[in-house]
PDB file of C-alpha atoms in Angstrom:
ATOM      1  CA  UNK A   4     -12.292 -43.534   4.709  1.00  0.00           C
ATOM      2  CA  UNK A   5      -8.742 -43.354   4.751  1.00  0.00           C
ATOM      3  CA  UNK A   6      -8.303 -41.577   1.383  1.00  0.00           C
ATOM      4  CA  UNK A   7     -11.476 -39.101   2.137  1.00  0.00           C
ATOM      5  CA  UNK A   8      -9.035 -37.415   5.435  1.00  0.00           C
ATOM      6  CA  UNK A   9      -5.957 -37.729   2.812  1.00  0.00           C
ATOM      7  CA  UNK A  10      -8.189 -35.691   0.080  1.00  0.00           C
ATOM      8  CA  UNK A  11      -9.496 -33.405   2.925  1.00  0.00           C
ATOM      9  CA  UNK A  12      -6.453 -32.826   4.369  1.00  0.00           C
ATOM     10  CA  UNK A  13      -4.636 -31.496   0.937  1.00  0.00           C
ATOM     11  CA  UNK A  14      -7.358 -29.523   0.001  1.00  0.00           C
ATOM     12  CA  UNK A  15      -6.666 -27.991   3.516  1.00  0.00           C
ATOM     13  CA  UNK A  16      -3.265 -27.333   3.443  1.00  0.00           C
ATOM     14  CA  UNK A  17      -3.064 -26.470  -0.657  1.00  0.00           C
ATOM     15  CA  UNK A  18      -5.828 -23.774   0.781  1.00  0.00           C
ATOM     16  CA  UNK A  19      -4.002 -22.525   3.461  1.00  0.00           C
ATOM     17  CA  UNK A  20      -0.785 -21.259   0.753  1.00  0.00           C
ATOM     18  CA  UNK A  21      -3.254 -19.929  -1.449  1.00  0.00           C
ATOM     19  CA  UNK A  22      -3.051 -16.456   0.033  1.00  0.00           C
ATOM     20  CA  UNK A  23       0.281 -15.517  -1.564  1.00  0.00           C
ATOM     21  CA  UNK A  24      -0.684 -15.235  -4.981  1.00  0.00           C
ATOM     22  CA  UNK A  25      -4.203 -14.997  -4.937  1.00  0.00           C
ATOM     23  CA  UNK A  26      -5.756 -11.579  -6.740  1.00  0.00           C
ATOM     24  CA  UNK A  27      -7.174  -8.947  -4.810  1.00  0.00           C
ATOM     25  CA  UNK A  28     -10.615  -8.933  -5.067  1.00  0.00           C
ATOM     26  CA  UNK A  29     -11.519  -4.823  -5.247  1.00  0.00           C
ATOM     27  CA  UNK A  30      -8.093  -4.189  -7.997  1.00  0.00           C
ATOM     28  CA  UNK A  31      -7.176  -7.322  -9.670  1.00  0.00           C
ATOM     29  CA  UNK A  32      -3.732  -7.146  -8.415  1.00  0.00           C
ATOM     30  CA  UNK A  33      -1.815  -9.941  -7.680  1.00  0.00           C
ATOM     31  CA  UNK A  34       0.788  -9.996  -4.654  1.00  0.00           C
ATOM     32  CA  UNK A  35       3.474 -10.728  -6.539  1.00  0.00           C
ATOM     33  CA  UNK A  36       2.772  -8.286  -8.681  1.00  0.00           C
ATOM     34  CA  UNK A  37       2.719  -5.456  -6.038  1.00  0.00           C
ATOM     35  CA  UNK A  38       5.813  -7.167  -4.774  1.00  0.00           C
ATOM     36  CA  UNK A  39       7.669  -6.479  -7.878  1.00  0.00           C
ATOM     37  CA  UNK A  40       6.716  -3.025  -8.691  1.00  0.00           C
ATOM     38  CA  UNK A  41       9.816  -0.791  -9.449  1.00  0.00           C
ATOM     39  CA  UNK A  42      11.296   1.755  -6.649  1.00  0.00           C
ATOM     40  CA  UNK A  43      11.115   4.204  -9.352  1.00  0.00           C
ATOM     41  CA  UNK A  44       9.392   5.297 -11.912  1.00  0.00           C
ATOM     42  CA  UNK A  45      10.386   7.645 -14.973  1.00  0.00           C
ATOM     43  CA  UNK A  46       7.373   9.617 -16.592  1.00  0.00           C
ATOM     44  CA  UNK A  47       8.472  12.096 -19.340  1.00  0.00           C
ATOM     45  CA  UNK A  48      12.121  11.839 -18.461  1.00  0.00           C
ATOM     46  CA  UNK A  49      11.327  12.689 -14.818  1.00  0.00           C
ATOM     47  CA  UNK A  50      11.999   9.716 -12.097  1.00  0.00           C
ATOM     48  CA  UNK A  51       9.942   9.542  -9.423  1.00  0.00           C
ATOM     49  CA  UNK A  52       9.846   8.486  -6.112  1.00  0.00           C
ATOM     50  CA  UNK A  53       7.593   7.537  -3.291  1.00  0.00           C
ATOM     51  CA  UNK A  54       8.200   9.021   0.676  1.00  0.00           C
ATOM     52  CA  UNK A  55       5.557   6.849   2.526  1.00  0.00           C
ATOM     53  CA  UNK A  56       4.712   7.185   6.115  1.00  0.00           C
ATOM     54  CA  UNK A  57       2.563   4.515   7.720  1.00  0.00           C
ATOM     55  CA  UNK A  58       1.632   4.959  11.333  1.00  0.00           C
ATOM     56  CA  UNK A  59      -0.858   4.012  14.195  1.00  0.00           C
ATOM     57  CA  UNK A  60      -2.732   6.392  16.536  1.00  0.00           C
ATOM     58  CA  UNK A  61      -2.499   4.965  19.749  1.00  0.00           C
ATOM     59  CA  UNK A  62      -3.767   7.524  22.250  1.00  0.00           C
ATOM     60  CA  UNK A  63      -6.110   6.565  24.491  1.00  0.00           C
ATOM     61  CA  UNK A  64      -9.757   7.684  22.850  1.00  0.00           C
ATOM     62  CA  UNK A  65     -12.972   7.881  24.732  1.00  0.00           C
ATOM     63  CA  UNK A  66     -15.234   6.412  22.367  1.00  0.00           C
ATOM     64  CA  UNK A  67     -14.271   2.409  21.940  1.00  0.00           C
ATOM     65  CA  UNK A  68     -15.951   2.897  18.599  1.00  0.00           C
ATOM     66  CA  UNK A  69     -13.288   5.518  17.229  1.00  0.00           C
ATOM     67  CA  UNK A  70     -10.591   3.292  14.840  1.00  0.00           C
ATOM     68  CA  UNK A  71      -7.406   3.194  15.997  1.00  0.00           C
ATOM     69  CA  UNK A  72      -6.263   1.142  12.451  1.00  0.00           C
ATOM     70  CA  UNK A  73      -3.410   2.450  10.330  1.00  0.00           C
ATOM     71  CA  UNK A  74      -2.917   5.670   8.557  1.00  0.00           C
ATOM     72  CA  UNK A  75      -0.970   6.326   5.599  1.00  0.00           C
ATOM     73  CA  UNK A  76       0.608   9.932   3.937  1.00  0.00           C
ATOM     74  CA  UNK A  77       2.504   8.691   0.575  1.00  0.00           C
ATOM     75  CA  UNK A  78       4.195  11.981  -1.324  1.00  0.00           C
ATOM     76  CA  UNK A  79       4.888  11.467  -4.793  1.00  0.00           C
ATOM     77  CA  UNK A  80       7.859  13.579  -5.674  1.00  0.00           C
ATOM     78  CA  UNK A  81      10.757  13.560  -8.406  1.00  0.00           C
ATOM     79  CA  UNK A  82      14.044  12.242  -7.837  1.00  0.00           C
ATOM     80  CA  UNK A  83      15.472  15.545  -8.277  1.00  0.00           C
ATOM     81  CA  UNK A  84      13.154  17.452  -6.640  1.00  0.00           C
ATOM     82  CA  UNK A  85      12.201  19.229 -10.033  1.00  0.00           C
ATOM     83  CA  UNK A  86       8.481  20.569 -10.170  1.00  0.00           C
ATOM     84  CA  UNK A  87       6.283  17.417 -10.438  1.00  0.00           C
ATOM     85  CA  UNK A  88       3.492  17.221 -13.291  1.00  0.00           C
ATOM     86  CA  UNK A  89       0.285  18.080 -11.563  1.00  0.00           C
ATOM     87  CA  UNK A  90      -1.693  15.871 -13.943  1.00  0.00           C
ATOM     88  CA  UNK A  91      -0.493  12.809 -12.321  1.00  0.00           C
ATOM     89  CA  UNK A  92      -3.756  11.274 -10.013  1.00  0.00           C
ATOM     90  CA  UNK A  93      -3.554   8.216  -7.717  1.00  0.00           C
ATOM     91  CA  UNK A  94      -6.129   6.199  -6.917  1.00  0.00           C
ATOM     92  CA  UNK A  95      -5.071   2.860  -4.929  1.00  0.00           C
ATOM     93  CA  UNK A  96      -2.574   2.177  -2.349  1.00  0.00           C
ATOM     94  CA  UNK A  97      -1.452  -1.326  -0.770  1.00  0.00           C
ATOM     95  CA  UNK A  98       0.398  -1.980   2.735  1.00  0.00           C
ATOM     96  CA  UNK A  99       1.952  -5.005   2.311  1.00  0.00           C
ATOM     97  CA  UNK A 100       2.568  -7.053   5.711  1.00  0.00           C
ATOM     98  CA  UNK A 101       4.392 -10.492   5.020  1.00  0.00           C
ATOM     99  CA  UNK A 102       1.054 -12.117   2.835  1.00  0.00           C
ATOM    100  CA  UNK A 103      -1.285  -9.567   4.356  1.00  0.00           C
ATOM    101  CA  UNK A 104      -2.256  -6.783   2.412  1.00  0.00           C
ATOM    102  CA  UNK A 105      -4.447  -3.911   3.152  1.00  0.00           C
ATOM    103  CA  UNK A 106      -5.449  -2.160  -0.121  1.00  0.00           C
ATOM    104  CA  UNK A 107      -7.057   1.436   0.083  1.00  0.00           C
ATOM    105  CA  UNK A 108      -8.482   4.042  -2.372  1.00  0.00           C
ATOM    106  CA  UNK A 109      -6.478   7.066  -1.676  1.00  0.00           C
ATOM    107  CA  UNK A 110      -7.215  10.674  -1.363  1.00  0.00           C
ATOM    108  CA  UNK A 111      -5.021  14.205  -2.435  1.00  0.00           C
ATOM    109  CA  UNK A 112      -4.406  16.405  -0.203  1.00  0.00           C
ATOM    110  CA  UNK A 113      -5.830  19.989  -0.881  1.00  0.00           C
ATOM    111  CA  UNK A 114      -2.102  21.322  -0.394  1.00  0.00           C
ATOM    112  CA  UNK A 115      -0.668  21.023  -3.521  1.00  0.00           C
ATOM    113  CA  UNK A 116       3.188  22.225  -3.911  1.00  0.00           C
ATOM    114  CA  UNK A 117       4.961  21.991  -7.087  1.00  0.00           C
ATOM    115  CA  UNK A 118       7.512  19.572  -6.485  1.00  0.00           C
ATOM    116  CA  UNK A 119       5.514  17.152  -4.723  1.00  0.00           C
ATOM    117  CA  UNK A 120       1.741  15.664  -4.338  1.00  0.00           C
ATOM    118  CA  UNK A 121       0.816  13.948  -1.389  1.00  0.00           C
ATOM    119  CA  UNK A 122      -1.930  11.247  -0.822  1.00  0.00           C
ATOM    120  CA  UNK A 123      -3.551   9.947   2.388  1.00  0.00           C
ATOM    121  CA  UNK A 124      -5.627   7.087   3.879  1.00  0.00           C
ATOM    122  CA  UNK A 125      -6.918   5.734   6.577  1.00  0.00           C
ATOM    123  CA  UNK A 126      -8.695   3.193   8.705  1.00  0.00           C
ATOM    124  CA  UNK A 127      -6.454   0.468   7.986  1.00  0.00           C
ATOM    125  CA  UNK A 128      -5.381  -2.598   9.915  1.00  0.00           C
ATOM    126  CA  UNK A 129      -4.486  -2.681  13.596  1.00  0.00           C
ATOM    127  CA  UNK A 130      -0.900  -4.121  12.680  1.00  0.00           C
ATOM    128  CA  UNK A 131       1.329  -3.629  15.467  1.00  0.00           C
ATOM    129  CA  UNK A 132       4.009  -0.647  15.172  1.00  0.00           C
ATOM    130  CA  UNK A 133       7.499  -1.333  14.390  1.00  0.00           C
ATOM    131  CA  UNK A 134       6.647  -4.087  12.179  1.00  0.00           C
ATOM    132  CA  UNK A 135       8.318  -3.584   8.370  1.00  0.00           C
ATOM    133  CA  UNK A 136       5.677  -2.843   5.432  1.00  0.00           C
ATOM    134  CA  UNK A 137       5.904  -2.071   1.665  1.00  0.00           C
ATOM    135  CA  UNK A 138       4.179   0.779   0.206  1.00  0.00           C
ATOM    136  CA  UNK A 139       2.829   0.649  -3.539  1.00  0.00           C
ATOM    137  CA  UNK A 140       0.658   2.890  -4.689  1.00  0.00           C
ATOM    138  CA  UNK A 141      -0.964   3.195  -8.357  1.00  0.00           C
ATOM    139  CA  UNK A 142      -0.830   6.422 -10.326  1.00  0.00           C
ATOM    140  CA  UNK A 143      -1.935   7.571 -13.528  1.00  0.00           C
ATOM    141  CA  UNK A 144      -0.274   9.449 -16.344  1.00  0.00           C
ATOM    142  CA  UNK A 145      -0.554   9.986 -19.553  1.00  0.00           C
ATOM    143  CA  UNK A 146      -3.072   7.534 -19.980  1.00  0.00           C
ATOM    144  CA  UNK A 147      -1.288   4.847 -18.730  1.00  0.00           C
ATOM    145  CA  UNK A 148      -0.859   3.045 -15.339  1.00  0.00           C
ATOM    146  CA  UNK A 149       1.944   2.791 -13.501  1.00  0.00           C
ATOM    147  CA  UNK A 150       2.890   1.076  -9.541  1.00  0.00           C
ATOM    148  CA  UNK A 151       5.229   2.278  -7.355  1.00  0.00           C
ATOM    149  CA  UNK A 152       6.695   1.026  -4.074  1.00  0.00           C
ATOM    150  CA  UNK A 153       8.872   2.036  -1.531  1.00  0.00           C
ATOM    151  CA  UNK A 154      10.256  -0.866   0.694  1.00  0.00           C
ATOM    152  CA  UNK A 155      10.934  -1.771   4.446  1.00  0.00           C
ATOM    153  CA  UNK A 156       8.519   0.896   5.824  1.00  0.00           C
ATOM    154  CA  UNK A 157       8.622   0.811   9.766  1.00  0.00           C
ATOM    155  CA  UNK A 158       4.929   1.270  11.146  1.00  0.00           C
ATOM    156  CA  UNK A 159       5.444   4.215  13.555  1.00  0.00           C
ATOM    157  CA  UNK A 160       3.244   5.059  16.177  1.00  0.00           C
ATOM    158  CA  UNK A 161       1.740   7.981  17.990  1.00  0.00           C
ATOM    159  CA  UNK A 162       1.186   8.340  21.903  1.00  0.00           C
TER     160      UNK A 162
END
């Protein structure tokens, strides 16, 4: 009896650690992997950058149904500010909180300028504002996939 608790209670607490390096289930991605993706990127002898901003809509709403969850705007710009290649597409973003991780398809904006693209999602996780996130988001180019983060993103909100 003694060794079934023992057995139980490892499987318990080796389960409870599993989170940080477990893969994502809808990318593959692991944690650590997001974790270490670069700050910047270079992409035909252009380095770019990510400007993230990750906040929460707290006004009061009159529907309890309406989502009051995190938003996200990530522009994709050179370093320089040079004209950025307009071939480049993202597809996934990930707001990472400590071990928790909110991973999101992203969408482009319909305003396009030339030195910048910019991506948005929504209807994220009700993680308090103020709290420090990373941003990584996944873009294509040139056939090939890259990850990008920006680090120690504040959540901000909106009264």
């Amino acid at each position: 009896m003694k060794y079934i608790i023992l057995i139980l209670l490892f499987t318990l607490i080796t389960g409870c650690n599993a989170g940080k390096n477990d893969t994502l289930k809808e990318s593959g991605r692991s944690l650590s992997e997001l974790n270490d993706a670069p700050e910047k990127i270079i992409i035909d002898n252009k380095t770019y950058i990510i400007e993230p901003y990750v906040w929460r809509n707290l006004m009061p709403v009159t529907n309890p149904k309406d989502k009051t969850g995190l938003l996200m705007s990530i522009k994709l710009k050179t370093q320089d500010g040079t004209a950025i290649d307009q071939k480049i597409k993202a597809s996934t973003a990930w707001v990472i909180n400590n071990t928790d991780v909110w991973e999101t398809p992203v969408a482009e904006t319909e305003l396009k300028e030339q030195t910048s693209i910019e991506y948005y999602a929504r209807n994220g996780p009700e993680w308090k504002p103020e709290q420090k996130v990373n941003v990584v988001i996944e873009i294509e180019a040139n056939n090939k996939k890259y990850l990008l983060q920006a680090k120690d993103q504040i959540i901000q909100a909106v009264y």
